[in-house]
XYZ file of C-alpha atoms in Angstrom:
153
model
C 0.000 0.000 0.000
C 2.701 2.614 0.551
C 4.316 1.929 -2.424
C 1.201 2.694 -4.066
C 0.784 5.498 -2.326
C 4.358 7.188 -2.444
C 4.252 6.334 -6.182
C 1.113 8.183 -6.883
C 2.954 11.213 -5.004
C 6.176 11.021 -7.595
C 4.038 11.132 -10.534
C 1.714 13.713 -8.618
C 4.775 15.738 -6.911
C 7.978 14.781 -7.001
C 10.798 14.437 -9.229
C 11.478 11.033 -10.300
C 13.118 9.955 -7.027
C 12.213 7.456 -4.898
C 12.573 9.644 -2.277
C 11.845 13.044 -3.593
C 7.925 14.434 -3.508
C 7.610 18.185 -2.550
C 5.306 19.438 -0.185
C 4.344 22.803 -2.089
C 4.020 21.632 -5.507
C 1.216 23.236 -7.398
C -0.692 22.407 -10.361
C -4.104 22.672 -12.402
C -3.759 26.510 -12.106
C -6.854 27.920 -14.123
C -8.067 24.865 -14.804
C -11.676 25.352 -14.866
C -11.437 29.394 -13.438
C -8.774 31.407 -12.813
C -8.903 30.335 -8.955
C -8.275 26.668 -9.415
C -5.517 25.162 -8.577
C -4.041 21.682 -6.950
C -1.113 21.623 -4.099
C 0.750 19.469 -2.038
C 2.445 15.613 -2.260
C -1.633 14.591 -3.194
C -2.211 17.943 -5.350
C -5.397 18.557 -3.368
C -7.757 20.080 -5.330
C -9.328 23.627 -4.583
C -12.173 23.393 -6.939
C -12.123 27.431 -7.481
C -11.673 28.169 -3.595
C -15.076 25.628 -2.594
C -15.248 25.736 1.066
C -16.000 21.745 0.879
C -12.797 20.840 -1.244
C -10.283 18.427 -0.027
C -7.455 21.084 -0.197
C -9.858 23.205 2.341
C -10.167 19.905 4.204
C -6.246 19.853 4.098
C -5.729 23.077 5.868
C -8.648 22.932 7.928
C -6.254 19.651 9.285
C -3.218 21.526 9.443
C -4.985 24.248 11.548
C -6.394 21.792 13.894
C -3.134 20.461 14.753
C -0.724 23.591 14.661
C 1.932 22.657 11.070
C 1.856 24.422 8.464
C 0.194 22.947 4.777
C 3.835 22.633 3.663
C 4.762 20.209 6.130
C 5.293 16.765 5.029
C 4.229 14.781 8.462
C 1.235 16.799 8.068
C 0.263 16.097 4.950
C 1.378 12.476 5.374
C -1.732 12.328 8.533
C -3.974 14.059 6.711
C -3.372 11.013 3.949
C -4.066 8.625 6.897
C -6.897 10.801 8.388
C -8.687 10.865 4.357
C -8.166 7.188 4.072
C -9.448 6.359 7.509
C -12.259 8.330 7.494
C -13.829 8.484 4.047
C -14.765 5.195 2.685
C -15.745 6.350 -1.133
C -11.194 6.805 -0.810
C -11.069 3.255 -0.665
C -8.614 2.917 2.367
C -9.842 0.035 3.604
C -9.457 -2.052 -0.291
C -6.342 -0.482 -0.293
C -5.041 -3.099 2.775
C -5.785 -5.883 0.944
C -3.746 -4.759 -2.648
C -1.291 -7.404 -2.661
C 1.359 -6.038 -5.185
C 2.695 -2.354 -5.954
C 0.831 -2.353 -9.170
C -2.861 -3.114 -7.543
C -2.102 -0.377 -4.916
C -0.769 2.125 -7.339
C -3.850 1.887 -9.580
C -6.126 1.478 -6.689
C -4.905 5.052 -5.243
C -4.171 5.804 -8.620
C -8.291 5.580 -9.403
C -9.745 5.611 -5.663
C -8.070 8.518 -4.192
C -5.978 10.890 -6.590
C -8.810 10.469 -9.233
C -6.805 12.806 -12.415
C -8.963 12.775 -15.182
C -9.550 9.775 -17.930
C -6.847 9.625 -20.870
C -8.079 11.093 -24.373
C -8.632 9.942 -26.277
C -10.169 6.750 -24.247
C -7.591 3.865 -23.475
C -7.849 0.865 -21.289
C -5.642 -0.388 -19.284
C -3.489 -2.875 -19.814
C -3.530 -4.547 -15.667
C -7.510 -4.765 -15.972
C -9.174 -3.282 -18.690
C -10.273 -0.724 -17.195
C -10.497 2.666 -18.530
C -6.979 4.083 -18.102
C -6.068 7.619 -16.188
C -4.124 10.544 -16.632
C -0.185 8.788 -16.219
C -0.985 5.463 -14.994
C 2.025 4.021 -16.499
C 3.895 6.253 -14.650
C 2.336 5.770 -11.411
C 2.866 2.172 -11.830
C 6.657 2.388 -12.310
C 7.906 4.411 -9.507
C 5.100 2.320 -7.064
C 7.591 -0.602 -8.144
C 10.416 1.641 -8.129
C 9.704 2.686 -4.265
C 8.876 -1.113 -3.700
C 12.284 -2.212 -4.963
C 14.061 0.633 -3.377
C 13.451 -0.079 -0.048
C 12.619 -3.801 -0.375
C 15.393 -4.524 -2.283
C 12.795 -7.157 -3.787
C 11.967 -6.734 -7.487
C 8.237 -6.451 -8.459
């Protein structure tokens, strides 16, 4: 599950490393209106500054317990605290993935949700209609998982 999970942060934030995601990385700026825009390890979503977003959510969290939205142990709980407490995130399936693919495309389709490639693909693991950089997310899952394993997957 981490490796699923710190994979989906490379390809979401981070450089290529194993061990290199950035805790103030932005993105979809303007997407929709000029207010959007994504941040953090998870690029939480701000939905044009909507009260109920997760990136709200996120500092809402980071208020509650005194660290900044920047910080990566806070970021890293409010992971836990999303996972834990919303079901429709799929924290619980995400347990039982038994192999760095299954939990990369689980978090990959359950929790980062980026939109659906154009035009349409499926994937090659399931069939299932593919997302934004799933490829990607899938290799540096395995290459965290063999990184600090030592164990190739």
């Amino acid at each position: 599950a981490i490796a699923g999970l710190r994979g989906n942060f490379l390809a979401e934030s981070g450089s290529g490393s194993p061990i290199d995601i950035q805790t103030s990385a932005t993105g979809d700026i303007g997407l929709k209106v000029p207010e959007d825009q994504s941040f953090g390890i998870a690029q939480w979503y701000n939905m044009g500054g909507d009260p109920n977003s997760r990136f709200a959510q996120l500092i809402a969290f980071c208020d509650r317990i005194g660290k900044p939205k920047e910080d990566l142990l806070a970021q890293l709980a409010f992971v836990d605290w999303e996972l834990s407490n919303t079901r429709w995130l799929g924290g619980e399936e995400l347990k039982k993935k038994p192999t760095a693919t299954l939990a990369a495309i689980h978090v990959h389709r359950k929790y980062e949700r980026p939109a659906l490639e154009k035009p349409e693909k499926l994937s090659p693991v399931d069939g299932q209609p593919m997302r934004l950089h799933e490829a990607k997310r899938i290799k540096y899952a395995k290459m965290v998982y063999n990184h600090f394993t030592r164990k190739a997957q």
